[in-house]
Coordinates of C-alpha atoms in Angstrom, one line a residue:
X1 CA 1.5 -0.5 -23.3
X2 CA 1.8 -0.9 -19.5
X3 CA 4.8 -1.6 -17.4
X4 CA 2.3 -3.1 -15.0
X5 CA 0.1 -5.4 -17.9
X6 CA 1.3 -9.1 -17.2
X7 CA 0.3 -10.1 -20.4
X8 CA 2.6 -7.5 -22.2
X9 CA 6.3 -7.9 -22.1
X10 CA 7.8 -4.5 -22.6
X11 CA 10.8 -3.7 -24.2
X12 CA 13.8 -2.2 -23.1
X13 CA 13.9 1.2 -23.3
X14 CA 10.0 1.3 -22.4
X15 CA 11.1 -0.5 -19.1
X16 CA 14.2 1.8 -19.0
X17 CA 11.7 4.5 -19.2
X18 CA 9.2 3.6 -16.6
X19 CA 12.2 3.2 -13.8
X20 CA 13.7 6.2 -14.6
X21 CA 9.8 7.9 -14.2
X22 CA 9.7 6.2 -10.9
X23 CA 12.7 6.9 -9.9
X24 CA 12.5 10.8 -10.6
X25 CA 8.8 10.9 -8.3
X26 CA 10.0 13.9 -5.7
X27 CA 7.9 11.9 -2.9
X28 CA 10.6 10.4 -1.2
X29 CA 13.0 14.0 -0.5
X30 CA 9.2 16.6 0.2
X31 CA 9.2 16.2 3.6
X32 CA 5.2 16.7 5.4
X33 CA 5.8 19.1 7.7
X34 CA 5.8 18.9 11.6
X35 CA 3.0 16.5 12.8
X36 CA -0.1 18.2 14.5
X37 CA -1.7 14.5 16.5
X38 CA -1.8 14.1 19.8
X39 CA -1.2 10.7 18.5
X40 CA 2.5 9.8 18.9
X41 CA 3.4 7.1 15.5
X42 CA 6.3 5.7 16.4
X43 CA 8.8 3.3 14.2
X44 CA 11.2 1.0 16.0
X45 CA 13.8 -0.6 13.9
X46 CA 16.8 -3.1 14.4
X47 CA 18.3 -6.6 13.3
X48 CA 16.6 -9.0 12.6
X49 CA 15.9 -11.8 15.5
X50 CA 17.1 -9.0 17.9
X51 CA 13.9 -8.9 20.2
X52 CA 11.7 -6.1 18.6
X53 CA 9.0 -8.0 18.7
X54 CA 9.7 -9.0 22.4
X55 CA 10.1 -5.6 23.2
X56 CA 6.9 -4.3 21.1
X57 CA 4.6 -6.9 22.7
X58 CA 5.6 -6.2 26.6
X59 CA 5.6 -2.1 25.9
X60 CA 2.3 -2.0 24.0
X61 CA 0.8 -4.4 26.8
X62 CA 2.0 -2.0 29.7
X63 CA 0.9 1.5 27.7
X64 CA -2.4 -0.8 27.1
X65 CA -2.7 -1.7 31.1
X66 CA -1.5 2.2 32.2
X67 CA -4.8 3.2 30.0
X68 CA -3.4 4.4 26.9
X69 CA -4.9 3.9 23.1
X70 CA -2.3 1.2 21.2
X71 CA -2.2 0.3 17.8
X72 CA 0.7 -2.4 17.2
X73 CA 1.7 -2.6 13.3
X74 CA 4.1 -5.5 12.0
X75 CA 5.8 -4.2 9.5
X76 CA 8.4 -7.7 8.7
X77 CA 7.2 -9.9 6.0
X78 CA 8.2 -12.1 8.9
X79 CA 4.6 -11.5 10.3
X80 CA 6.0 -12.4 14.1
X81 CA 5.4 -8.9 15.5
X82 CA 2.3 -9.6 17.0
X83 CA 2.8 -13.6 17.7
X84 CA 4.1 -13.1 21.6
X85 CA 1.0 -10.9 22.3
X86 CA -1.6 -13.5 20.8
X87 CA 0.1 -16.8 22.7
X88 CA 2.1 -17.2 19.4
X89 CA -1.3 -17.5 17.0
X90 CA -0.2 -16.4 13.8
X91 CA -2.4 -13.2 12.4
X92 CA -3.9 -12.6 9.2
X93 CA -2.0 -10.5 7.8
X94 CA -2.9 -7.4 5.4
X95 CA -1.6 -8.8 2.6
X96 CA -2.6 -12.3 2.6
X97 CA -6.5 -11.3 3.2
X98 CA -6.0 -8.3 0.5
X99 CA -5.2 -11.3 -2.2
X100 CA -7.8 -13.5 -0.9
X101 CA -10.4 -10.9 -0.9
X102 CA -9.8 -9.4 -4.2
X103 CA -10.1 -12.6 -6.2
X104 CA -13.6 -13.1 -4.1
X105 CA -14.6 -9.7 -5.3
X106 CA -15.1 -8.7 -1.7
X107 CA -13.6 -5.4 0.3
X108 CA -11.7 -5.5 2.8
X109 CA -12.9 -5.1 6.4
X110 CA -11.1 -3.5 9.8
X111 CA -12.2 -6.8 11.4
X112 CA -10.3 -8.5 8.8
X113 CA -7.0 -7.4 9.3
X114 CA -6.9 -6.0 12.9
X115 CA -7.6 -8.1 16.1
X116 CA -7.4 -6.9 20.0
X117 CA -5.7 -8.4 23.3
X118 CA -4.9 -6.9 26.3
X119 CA -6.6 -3.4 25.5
X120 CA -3.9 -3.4 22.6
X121 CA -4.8 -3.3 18.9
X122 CA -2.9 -4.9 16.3
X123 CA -2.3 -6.0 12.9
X124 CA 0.7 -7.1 10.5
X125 CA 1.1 -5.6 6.9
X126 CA 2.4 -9.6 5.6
X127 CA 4.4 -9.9 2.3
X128 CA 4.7 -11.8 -0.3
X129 CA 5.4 -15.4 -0.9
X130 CA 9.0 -16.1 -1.2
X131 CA 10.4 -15.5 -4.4
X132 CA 7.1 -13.8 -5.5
X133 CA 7.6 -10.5 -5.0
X134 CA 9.1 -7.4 -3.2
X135 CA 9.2 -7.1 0.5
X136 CA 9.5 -3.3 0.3
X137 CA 6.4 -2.6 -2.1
X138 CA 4.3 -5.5 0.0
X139 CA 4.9 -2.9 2.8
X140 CA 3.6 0.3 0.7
X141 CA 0.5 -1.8 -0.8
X142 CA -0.2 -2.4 3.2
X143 CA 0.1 1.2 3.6
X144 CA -2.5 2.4 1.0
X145 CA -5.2 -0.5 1.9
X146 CA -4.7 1.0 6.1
X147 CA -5.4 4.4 4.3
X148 CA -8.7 3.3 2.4
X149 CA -9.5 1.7 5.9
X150 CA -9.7 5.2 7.0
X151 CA -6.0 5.0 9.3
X152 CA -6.2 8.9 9.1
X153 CA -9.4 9.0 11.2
X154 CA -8.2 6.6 14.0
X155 CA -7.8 7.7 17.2
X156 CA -4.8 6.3 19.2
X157 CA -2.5 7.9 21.4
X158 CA 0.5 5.6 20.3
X159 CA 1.0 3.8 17.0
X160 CA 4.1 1.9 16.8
X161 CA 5.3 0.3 13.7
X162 CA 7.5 -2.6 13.7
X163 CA 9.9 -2.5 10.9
X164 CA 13.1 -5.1 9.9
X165 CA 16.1 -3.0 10.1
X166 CA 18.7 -4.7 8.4
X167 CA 17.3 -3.0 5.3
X168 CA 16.0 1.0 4.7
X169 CA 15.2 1.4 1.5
X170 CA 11.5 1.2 -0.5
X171 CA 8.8 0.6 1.8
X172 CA 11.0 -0.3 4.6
X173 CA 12.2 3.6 4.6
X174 CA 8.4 4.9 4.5
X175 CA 8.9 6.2 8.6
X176 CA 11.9 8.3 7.9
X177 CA 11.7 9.1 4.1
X178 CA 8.2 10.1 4.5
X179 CA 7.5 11.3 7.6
X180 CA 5.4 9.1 8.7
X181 CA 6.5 8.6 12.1
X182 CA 7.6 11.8 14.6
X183 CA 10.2 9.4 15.8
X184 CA 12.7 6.3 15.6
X185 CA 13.2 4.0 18.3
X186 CA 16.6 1.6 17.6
X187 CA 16.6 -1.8 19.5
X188 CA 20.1 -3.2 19.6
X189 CA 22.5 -5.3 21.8
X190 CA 26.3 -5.7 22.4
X191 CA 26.9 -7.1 19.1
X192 CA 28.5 -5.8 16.4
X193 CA 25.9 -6.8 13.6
X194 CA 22.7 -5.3 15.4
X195 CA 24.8 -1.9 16.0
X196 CA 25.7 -2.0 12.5
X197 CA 22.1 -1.9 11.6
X198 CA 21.1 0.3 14.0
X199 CA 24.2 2.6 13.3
X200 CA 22.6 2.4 9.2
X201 CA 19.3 3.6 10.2
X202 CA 21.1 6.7 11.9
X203 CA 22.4 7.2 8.8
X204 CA 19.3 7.0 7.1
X205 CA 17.8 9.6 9.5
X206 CA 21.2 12.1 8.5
X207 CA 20.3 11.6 5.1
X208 CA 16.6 12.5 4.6
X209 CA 17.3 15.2 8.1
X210 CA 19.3 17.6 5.3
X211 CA 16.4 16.8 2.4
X212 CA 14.2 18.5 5.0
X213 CA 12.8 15.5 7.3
X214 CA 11.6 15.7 10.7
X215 CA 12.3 12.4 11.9
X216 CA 14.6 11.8 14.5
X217 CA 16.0 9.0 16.8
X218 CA 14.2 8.9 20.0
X219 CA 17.2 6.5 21.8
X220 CA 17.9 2.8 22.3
X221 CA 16.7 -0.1 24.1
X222 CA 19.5 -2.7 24.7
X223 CA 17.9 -5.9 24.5
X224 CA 19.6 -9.5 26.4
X225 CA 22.4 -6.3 27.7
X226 CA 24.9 -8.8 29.0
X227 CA 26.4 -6.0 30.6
X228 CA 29.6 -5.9 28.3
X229 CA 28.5 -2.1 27.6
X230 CA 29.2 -2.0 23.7
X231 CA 25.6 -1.1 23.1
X232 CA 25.7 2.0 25.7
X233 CA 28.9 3.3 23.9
X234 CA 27.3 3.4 20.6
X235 CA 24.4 5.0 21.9
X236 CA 26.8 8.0 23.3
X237 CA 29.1 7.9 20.5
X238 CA 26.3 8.9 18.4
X239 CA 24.8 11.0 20.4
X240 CA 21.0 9.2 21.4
X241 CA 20.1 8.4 25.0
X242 CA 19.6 4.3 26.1
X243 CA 16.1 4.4 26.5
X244 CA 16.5 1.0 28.9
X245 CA 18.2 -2.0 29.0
X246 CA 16.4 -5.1 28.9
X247 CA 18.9 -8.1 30.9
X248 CA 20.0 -11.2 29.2
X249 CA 18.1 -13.8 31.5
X250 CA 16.7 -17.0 31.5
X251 CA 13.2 -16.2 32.8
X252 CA 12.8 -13.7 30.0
X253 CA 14.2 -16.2 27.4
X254 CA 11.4 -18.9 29.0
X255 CA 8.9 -16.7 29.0
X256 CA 9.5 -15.4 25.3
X257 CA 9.9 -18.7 24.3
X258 CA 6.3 -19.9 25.6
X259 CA 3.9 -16.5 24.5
X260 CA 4.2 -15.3 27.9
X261 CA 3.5 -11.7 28.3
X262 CA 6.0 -9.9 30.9
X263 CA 5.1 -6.4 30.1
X264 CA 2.5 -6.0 33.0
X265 CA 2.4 -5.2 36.5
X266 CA 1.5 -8.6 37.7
X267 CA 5.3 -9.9 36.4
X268 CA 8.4 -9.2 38.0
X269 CA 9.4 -7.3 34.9
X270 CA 6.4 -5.0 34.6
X271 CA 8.7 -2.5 36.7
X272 CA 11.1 -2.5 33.5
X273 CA 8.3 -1.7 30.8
X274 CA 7.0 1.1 32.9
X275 CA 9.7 2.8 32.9
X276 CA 10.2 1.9 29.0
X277 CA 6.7 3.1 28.6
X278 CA 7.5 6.2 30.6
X279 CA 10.8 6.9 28.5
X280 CA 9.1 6.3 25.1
X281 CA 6.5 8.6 26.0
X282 CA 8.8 11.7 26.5
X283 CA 12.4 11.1 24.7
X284 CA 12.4 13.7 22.2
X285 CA 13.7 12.9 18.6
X286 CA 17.7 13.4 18.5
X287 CA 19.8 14.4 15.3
X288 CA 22.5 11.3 15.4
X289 CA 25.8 11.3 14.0
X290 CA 26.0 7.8 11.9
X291 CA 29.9 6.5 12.7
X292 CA 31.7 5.2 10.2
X293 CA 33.1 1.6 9.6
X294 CA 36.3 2.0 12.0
X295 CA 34.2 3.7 14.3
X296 CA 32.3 1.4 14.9
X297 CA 34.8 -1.4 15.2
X298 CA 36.7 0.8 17.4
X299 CA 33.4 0.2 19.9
X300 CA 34.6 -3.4 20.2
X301 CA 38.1 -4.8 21.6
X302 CA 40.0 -5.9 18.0
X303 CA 40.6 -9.1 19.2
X304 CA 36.6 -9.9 18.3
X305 CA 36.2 -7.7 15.3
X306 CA 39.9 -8.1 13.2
X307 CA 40.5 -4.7 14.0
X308 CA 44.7 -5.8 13.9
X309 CA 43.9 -7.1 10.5
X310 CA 46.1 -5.6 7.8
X311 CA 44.6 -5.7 4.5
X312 CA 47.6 -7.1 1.8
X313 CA 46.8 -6.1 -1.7
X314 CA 46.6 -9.4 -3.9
X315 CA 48.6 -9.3 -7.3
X316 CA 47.9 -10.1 -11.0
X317 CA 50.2 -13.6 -10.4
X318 CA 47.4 -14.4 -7.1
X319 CA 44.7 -13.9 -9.4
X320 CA 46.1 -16.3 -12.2
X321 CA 47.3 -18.9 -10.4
X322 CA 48.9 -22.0 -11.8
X323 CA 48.3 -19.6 -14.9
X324 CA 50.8 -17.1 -14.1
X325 CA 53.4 -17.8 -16.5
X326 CA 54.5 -14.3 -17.8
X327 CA 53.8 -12.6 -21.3
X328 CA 55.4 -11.6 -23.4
X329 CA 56.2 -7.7 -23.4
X330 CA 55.5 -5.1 -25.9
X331 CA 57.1 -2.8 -24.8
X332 CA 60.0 -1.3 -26.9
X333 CA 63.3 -1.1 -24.4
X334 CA 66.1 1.0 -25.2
X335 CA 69.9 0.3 -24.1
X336 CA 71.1 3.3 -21.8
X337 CA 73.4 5.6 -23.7

């Protein structure tokens, strides 16, 4: 009997079973070795709604324009990696057109799945429908279909993969557990939520870095950097260089807004994604130091994070209530001599 069959319903240890097979597959801890392409595969990760995509969009249109091969991969069951850098057109995504082509008995084609603008390539991976199935193993069934398509065999100078950060486990964790990538690239602001999830993916990087991983953290961009300088002292605190700080201003929020491409030499901004595109090229990856929950508070001025709270242990009467009448004892209590 299959754990995968949909017309068999296994039973419990058999399930039992299969997870603790899956869970036991040394995939995830061998590490690949040090990667021998010219072509760079780079993953960027942060919060969601934190301007990835933004960023992704403008720096794969300036490598495209400074002549460089670019292969743009969504990798957010979101789908809105590549929306900005097709005048917000939504892409077929991997997933979607895998499912569709299947039940037509067909194969799936490179012109299917991966469309070109501005001398950049790109695709998204998809998911699944919500409530229909996991996020994480949409992302490795995209994976293995780019693999039949012969993603091996392409020749790019940069791939970069877009991947939700907020979390780094299954699928989402491929770039780092696996070695897929040569390098991280964190995109954060001066916000305590979007350093927390960059601060996890450093940890991440620790973790599978003393399994024997070569993937390391390349540095930070600081998107809508309101100049407040949280962001900058996360970046040192962990040791990672700020790779460059995108402003918070209201021709970039416009321009986002309505599909406009800034990343190019004909905007104001193109000067900023050069220099990205520069510094992406040749940061090295770093080994960061993850900081731990009051290290990172201590980043922010206590007033905004509840640093001065002090934690007050509840009791059993808190718990009960209007209930908290008290038992009777057991207890055997003897009169002092």
């Amino acid at each position: 009997m299959s754990l995968d069959d949909p017309n068999t319903v296994p039973n419990l240890k058999d399930y039992d079973a299969g997870l603790r097979a899956e869970a036991a597959e040394p995939t995830l801890e061998i590490p690949q070795g040090e990667p021998t392409s010219k072509c760079q595969i780079i993953a960027i990760y942060g919060k969601g709604g934190i301007g990835k995509s933004f960023t992704l969009a403008n720096l794969s249109h300036m490598m495209a324009e400074q002549g460089k091969r670019v292969l743009l991969i969504g990798c957010d069951p979101k789908s809105d990696t590549t929306s900005l850098l097709f005048g917000g057109k939504a892409c077929p995504t991997i997933i979607e057109t895998s499912t569709r082509k299947k039940l037509a008995g067909e194969e799936v084609a490179i012109g299917d799945v991966c469309f070109k603008r501005g001398g950049v390539y790109a695709m998204e991976l998809g998911g699944p429908e919500v409530g229909r199935g996991c996020g994480g193993r949409g992302i490795i069934h995209g994976f293995e279909l780019l693999e039949k398509l012969g993603f091996h065999d392409w020749d790019f100078d940069y791939v970069l993969l877009d991947f939700l950060g907020d979390v780094v486990c299954g699928g989402f964790g491929l770039p780092i557990a696996r070695d897929m990538a040569q390098k991280v690239i964190l995109v954060g602001s001066n916000d305590l939520q979007s350093l927390y999830v960059a601060n996890n993916v450093c940890s991440a990087v620790e973790y599978f870095r003393k399994l024997g991983g070569n993937v390391g953290v390349a540095g930070l961009v600081i998107n809508k950097d309101d100049g407040s300088g949280e962001a900058q002292a996360f970046a040192k605190a962990v040791g990672i260089p700020v790779l460059a700080a995108i402003p918070q201003d209201d021709d970039l929020r416009k321009k986002s807004a309505n599909y406009q491409i800034v990343g190019t030499e004909e905007s104001q901004w193109g000067s900023l994604f050069a220099g990205l595109a520069e510094e992406v090229s040749a940061a090295g990856p770093q080994h960061p130091t993850a900081l731990d929950q009051d290290g990172l508070l201590a980043l922010f001025d206590s007033k905004d994070t509840g640093g001065d709270v002090t934690l007050v242990p509840a009791t059993d009467a808190d718990m009960r209530g209007t209930k908290s009448a008290p038992k009777a004892s057991l207890e055997v209590i003897y009169d002092e001599a």
